[in-house]
PDB file of C-alpha atoms and ligand atoms in Angstrom:
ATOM      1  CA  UNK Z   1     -79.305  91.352-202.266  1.00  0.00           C
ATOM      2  CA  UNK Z   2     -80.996  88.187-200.546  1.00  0.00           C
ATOM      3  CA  UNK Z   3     -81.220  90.908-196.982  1.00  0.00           C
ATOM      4  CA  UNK Z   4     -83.757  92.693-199.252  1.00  0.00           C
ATOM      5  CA  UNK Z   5     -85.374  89.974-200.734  1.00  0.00           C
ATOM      6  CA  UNK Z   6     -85.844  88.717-197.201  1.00  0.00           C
ATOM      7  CA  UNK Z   7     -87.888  92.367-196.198  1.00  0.00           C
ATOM      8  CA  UNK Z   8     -89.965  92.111-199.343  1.00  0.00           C
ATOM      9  CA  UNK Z   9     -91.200  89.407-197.768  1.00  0.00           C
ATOM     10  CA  UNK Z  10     -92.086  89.922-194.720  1.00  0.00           C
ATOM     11  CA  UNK Z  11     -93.252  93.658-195.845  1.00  0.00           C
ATOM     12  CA  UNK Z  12     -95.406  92.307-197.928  1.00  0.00           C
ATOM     13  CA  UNK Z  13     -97.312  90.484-195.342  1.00  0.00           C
ATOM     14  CA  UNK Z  14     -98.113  93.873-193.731  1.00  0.00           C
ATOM     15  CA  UNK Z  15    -100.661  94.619-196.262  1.00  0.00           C
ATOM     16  CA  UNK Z  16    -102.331  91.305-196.661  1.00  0.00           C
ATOM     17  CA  UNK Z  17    -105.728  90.339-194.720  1.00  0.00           C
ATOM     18  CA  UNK Z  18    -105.257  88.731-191.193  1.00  0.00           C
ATOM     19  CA  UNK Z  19    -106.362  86.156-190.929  1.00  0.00           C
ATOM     20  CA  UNK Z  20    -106.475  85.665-187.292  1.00  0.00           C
ATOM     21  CA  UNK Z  21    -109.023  87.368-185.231  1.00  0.00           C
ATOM     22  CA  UNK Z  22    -109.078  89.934-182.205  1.00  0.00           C
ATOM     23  CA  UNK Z  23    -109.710  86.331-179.599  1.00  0.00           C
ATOM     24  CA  UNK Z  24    -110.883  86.416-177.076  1.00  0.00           C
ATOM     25  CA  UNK Z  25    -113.157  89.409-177.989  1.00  0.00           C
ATOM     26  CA  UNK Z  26    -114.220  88.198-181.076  1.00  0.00           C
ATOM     27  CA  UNK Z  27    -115.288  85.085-181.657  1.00  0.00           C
ATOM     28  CA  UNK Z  28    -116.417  82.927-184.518  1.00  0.00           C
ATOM     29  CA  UNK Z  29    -119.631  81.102-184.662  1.00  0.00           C
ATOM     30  CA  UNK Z  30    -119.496  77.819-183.122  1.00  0.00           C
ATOM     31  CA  UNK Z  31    -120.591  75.038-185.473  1.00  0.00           C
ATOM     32  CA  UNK Z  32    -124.168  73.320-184.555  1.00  0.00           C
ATOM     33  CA  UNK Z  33    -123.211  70.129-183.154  1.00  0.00           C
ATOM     34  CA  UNK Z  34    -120.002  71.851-181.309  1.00  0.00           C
ATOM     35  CA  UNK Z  35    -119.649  70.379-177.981  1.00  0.00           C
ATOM     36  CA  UNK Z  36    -118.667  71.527-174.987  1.00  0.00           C
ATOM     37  CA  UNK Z  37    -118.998  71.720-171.236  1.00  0.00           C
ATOM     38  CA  UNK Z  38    -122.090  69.677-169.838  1.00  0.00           C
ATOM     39  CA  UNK Z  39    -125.249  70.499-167.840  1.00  0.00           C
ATOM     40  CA  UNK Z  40    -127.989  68.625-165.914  1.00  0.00           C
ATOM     41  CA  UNK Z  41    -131.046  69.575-166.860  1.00  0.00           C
ATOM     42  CA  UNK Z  42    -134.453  70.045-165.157  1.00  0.00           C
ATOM     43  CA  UNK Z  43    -138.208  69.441-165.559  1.00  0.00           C
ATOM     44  CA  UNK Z  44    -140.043  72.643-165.546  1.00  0.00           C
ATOM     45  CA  UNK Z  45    -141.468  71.901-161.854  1.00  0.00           C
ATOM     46  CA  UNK Z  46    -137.935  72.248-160.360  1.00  0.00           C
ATOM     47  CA  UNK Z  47    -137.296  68.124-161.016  1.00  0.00           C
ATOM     48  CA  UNK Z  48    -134.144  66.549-161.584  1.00  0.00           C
ATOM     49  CA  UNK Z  49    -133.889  64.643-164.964  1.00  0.00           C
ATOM     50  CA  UNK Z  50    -131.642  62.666-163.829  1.00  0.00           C
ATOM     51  CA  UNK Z  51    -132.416  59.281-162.499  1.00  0.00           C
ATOM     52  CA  UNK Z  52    -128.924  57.928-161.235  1.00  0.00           C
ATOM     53  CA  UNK Z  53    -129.127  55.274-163.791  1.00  0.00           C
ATOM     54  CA  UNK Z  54    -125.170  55.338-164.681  1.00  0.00           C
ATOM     55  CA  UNK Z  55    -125.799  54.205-168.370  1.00  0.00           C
ATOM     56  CA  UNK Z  56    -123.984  57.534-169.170  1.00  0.00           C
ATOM     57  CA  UNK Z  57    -120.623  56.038-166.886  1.00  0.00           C
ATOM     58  CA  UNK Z  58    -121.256  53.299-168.362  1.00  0.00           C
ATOM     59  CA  UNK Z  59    -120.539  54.323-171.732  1.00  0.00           C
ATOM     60  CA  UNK Z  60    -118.001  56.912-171.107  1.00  0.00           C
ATOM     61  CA  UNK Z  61    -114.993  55.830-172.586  1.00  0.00           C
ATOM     62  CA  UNK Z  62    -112.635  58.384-170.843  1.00  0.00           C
ATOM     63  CA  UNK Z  63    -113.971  57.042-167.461  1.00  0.00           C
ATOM     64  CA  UNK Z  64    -114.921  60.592-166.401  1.00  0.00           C
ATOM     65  CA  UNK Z  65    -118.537  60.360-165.036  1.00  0.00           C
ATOM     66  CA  UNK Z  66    -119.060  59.603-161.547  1.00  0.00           C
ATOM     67  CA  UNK Z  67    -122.807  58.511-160.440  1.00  0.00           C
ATOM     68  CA  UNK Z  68    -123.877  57.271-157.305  1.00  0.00           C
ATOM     69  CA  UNK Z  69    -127.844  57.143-157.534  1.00  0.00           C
ATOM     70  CA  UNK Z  70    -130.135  56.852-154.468  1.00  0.00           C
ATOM     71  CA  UNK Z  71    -133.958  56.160-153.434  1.00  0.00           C
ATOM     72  CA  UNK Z  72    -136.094  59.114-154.370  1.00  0.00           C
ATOM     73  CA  UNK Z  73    -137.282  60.470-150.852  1.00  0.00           C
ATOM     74  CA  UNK Z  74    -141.163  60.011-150.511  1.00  0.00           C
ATOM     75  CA  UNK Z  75    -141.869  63.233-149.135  1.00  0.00           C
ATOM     76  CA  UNK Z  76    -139.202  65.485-151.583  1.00  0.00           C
ATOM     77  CA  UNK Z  77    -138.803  63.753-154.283  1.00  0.00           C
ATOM     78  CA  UNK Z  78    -135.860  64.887-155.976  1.00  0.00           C
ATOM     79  CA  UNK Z  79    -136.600  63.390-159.483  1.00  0.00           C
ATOM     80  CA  UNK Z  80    -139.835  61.769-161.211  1.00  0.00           C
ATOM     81  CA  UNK Z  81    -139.634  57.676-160.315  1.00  0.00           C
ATOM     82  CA  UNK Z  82    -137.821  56.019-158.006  1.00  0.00           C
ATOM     83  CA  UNK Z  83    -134.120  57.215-158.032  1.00  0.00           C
ATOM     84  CA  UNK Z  84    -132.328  59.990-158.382  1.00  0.00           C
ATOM     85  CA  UNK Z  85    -128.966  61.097-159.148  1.00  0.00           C
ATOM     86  CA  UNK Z  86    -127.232  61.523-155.900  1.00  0.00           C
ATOM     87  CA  UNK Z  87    -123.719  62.528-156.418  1.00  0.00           C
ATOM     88  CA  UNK Z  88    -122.398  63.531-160.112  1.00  0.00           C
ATOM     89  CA  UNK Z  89    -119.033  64.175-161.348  1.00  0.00           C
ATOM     90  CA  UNK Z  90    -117.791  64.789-164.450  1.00  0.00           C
ATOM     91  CA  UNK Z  91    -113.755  65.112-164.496  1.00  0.00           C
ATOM     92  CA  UNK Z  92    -113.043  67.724-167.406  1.00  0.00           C
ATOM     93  CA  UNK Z  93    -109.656  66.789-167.189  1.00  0.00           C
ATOM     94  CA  UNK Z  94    -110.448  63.473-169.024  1.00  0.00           C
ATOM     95  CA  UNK Z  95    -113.607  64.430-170.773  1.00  0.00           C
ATOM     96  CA  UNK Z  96    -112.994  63.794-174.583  1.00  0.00           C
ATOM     97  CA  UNK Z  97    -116.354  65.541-175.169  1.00  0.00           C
ATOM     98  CA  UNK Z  98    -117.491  62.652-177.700  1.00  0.00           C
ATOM     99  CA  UNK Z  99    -121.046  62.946-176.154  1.00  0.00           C
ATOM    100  CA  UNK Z 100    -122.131  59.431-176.144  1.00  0.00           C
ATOM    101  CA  UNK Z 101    -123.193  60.201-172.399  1.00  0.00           C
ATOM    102  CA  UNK Z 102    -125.653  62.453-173.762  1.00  0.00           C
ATOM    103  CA  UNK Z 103    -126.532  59.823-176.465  1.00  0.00           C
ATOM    104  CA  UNK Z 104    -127.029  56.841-173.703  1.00  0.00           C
ATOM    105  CA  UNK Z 105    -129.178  59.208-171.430  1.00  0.00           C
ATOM    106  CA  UNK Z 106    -132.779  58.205-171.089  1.00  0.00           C
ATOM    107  CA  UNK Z 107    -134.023  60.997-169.865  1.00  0.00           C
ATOM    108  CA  UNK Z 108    -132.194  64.011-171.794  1.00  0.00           C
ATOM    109  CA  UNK Z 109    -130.781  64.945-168.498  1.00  0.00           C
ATOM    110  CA  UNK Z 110    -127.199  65.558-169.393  1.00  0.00           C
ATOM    111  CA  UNK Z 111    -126.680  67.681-172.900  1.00  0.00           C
ATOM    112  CA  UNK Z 112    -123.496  69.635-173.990  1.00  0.00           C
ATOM    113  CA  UNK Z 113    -123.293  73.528-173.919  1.00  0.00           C
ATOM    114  CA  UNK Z 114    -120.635  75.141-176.404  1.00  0.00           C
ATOM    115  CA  UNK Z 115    -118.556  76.451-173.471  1.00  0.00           C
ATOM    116  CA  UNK Z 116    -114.900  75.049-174.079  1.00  0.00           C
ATOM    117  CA  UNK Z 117    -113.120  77.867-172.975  1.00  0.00           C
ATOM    118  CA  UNK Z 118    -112.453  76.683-168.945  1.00  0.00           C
ATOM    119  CA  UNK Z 119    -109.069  76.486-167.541  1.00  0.00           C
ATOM    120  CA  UNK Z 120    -107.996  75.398-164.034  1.00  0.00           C
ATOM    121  CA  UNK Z 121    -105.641  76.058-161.645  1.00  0.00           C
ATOM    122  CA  UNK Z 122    -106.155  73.151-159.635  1.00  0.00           C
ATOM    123  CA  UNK Z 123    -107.556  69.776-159.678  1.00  0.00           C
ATOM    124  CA  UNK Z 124    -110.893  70.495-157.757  1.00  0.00           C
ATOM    125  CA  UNK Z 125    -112.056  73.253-160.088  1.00  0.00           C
ATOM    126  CA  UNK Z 126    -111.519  70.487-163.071  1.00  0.00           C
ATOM    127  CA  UNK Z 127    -113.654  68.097-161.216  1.00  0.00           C
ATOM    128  CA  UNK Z 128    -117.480  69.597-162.011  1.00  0.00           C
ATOM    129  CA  UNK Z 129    -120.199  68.427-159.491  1.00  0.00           C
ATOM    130  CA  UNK Z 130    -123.564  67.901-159.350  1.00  0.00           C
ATOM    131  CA  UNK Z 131    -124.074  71.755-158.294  1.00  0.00           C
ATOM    132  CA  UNK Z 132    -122.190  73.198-160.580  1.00  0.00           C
ATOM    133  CA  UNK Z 133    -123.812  71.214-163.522  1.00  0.00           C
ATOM    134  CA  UNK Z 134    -127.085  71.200-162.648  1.00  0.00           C
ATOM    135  CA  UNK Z 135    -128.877  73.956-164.254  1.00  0.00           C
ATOM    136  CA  UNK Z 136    -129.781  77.116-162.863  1.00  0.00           C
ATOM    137  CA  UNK Z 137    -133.494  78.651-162.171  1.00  0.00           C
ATOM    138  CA  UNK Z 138    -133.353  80.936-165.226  1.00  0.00           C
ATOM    139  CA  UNK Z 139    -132.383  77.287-167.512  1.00  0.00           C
ATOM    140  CA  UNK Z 140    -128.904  78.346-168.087  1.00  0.00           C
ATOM    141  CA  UNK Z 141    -125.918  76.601-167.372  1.00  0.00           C
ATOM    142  CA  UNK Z 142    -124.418  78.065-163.992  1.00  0.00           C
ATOM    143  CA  UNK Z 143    -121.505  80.188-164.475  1.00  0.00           C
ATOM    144  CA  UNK Z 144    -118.262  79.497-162.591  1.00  0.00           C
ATOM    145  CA  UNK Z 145    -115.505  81.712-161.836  1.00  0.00           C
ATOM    146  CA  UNK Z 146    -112.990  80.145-164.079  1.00  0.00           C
ATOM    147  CA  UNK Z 147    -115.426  79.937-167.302  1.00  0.00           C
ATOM    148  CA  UNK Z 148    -115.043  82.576-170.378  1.00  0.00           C
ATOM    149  CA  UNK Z 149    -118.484  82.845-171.390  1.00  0.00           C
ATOM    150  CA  UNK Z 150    -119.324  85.894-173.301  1.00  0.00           C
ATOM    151  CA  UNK Z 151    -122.194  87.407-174.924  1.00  0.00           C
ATOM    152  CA  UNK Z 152    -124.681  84.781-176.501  1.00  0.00           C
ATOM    153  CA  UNK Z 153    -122.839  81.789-175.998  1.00  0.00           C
ATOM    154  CA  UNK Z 154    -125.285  80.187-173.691  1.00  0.00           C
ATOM    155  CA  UNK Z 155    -127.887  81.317-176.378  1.00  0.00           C
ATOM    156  CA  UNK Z 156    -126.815  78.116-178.375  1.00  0.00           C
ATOM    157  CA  UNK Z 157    -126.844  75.646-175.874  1.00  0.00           C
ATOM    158  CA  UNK Z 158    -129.414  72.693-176.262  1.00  0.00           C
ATOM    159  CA  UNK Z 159    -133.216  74.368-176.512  1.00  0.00           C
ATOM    160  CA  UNK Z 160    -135.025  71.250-175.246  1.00  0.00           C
ATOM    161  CA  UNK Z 161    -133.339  71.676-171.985  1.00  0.00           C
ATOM    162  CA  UNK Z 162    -134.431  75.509-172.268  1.00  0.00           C
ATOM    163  CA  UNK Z 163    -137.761  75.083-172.979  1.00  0.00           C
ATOM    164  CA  UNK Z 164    -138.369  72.320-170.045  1.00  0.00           C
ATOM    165  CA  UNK Z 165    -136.325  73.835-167.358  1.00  0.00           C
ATOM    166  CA  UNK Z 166    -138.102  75.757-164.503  1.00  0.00           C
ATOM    167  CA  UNK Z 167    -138.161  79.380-165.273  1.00  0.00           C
ATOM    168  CA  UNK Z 168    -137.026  78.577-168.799  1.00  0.00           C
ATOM    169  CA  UNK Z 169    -138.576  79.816-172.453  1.00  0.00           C
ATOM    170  CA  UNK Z 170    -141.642  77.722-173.625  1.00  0.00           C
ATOM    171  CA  UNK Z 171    -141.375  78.556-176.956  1.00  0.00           C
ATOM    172  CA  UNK Z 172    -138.243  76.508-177.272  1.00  0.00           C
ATOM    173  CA  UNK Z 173    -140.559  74.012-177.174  1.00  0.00           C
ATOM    174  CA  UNK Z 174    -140.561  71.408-180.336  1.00  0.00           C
ATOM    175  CA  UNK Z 175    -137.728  73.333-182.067  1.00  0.00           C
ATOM    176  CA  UNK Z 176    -134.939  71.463-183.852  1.00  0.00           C
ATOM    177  CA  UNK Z 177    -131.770  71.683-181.532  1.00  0.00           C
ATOM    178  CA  UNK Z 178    -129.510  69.745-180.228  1.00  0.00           C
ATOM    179  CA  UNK Z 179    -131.644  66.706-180.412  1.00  0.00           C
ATOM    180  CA  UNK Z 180    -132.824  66.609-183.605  1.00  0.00           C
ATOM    181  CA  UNK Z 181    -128.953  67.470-184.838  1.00  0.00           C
ATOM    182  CA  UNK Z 182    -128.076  63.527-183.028  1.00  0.00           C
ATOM    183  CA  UNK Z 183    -130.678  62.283-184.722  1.00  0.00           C
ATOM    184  CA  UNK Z 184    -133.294  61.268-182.122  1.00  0.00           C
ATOM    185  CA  UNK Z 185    -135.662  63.840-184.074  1.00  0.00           C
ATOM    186  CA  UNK Z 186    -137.900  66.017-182.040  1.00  0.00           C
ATOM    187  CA  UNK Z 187    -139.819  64.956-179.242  1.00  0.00           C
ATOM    188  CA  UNK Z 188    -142.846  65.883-178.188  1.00  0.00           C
ATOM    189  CA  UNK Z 189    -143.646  68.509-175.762  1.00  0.00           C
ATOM    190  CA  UNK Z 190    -143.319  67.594-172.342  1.00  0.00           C
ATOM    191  CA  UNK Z 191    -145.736  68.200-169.127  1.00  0.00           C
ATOM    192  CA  UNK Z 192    -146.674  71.662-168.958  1.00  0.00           C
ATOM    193  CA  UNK Z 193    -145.255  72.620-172.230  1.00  0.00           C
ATOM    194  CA  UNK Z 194    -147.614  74.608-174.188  1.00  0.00           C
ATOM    195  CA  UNK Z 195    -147.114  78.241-175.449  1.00  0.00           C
ATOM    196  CA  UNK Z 196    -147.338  78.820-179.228  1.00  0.00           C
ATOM    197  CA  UNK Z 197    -144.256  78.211-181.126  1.00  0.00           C
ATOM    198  CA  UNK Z 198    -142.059  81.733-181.460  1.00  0.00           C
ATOM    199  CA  UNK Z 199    -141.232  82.400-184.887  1.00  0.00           C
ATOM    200  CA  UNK Z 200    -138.140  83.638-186.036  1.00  0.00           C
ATOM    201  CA  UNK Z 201    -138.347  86.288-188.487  1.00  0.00           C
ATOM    202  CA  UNK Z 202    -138.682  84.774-192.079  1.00  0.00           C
ATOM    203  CA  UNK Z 203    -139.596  81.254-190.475  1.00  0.00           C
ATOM    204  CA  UNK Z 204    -143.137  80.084-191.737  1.00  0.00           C
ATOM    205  CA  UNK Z 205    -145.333  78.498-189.291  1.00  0.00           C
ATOM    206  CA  UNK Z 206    -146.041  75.752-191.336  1.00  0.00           C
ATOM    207  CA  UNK Z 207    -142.527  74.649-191.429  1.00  0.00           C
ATOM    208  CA  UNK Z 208    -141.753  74.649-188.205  1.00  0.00           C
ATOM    209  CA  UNK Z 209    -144.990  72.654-187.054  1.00  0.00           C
ATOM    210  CA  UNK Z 210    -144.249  69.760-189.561  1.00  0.00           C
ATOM    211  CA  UNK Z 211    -140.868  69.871-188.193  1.00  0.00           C
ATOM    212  CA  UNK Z 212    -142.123  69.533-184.600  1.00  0.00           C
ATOM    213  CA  UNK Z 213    -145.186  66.721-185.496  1.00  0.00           C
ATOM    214  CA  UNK Z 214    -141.895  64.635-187.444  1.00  0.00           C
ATOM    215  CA  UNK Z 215    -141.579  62.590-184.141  1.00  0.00           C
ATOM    216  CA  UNK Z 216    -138.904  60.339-181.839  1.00  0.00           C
ATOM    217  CA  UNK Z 217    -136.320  58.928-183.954  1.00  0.00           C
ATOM    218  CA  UNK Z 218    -136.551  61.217-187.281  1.00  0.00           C
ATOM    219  CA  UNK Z 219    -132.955  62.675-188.179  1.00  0.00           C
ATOM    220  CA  UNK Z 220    -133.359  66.390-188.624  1.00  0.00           C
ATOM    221  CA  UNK Z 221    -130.107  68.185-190.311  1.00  0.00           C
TER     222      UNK Z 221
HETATM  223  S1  SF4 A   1    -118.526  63.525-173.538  1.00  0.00           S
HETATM  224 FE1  SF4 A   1    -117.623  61.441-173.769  1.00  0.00          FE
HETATM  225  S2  SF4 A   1    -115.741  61.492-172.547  1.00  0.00           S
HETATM  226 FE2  SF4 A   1    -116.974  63.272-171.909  1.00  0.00          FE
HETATM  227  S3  SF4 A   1    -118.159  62.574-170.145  1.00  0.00           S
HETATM  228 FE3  SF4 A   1    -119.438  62.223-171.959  1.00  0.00          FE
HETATM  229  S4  SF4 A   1    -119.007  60.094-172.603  1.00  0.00           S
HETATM  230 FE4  SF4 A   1    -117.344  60.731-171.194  1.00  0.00          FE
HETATM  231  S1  SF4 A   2    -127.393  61.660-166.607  1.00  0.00           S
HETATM  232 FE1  SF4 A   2    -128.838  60.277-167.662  1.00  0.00          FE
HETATM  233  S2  SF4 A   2    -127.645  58.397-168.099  1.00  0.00           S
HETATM  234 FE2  SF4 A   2    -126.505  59.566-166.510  1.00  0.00          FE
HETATM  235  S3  SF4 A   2    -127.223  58.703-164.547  1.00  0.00           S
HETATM  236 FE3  SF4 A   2    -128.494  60.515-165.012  1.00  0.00          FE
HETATM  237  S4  SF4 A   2    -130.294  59.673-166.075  1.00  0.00           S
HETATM  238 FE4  SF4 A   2    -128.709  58.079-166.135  1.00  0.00          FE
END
């Protein structure tokens, strides 16, 4: 009698909801503040942000950043100012993705995408550098072989670095994204920055500009 007990059981499981997905090719929504793999961004003019400072190795607590900045050269500048970030490394097999490189950045050049779905096979693919962080033309992260990005996910990354990256979508421009969710409130619009806001449908105007006129160092939720 407990054998058929024991099929009841498991029977009865047959019938009830899953509650696990078809992964990898469905996935849930990733939550806001999610973070993931980083990028350098770029000024819309092609610019690095970066400026080789090394606050963000600094404050790394994993140890993971490498920076080595150097002397901006006078005739192609690399970055705006005097420095620029020469070599960068980020080792993902340390990162703890706490993001308080992203917090200590001056310049908003490193931010977090939502990729976390990267696996390695060796060592030097775990080891991102400075070209394979640094954003593309088109303001997206660049793709690597061994990343599983699929459909959207680079839709959610941070906006400020989309709307001030060369090639990439104005109208990002004083929406509430990845800043404003850390607090530092959103910033004004940066050189160059100045097609009308786009709308999403059901989104007033009025809200959206009040958000954006808020300033540096209001904490948006
Ligand atoms: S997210 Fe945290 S652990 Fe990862 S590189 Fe930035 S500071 Fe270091
Ligand atoms: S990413 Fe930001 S904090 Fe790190 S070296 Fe570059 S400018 Fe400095």
């Amino acid at each position: 009698m407990g054998r058929f007990s024991g099929f009841r059981v498991t029977l009865a499981q047959v019938f009830k909801a899953k509650v696990t997905g078809d992964y990898p090719k469905h996935k849930r929504p990733k939550p806001e503040r999610f973070h993931g793999r980083h990028v350098l961004n770029r000024y819309e003019d092609g610019m690095e942000k970066c400026i080789g400072c090394e606050l963000c190795a600094g404050v790394c607590p994993a140890r993971c950043i490498y920076v080595r900045g150097a002397d901006n050269p006078p005739e192609a500048p690399v970055s705006p100012g005097e420095r620029y970030g020469f070599v960068y490394e980020i080792n993902y097999l340390r990162c703890i993705h706490c993001d308080l490189c992203v917090e200590a950045c001056p310049t908003e050049a490193i931010t977090e995408t939502k990729l976390f779905e990267f696996s390695f096979t060796n060592r030097q693919d775990a080891i991102y550098t400075k070209r394979e962080l640094l954003v593309g033309d088109d303001g997206r992260a660049r793709r690597q072989p061994w990343e599983l990005w699929l459909g959207g996910e680079d839709d959610d990354t941070s906006a400020w670095m989309r709307a001030t990256s060369p090639s990439g979508v104005a109208a990002y421009e004083g929406r509430v994204a990845w800043s404003g969710e850390l607090g530092f409130g959103v910033r004004e619009p940066e050189h160059g920055q100045h097609a009308p806001l786009a709308l999403e449908p059901g989104e007033s105007d009025a809200n959206t500009k009040s958000a954006a006129a808020s300033g540096p160092g209001d904490a948006h939720s």
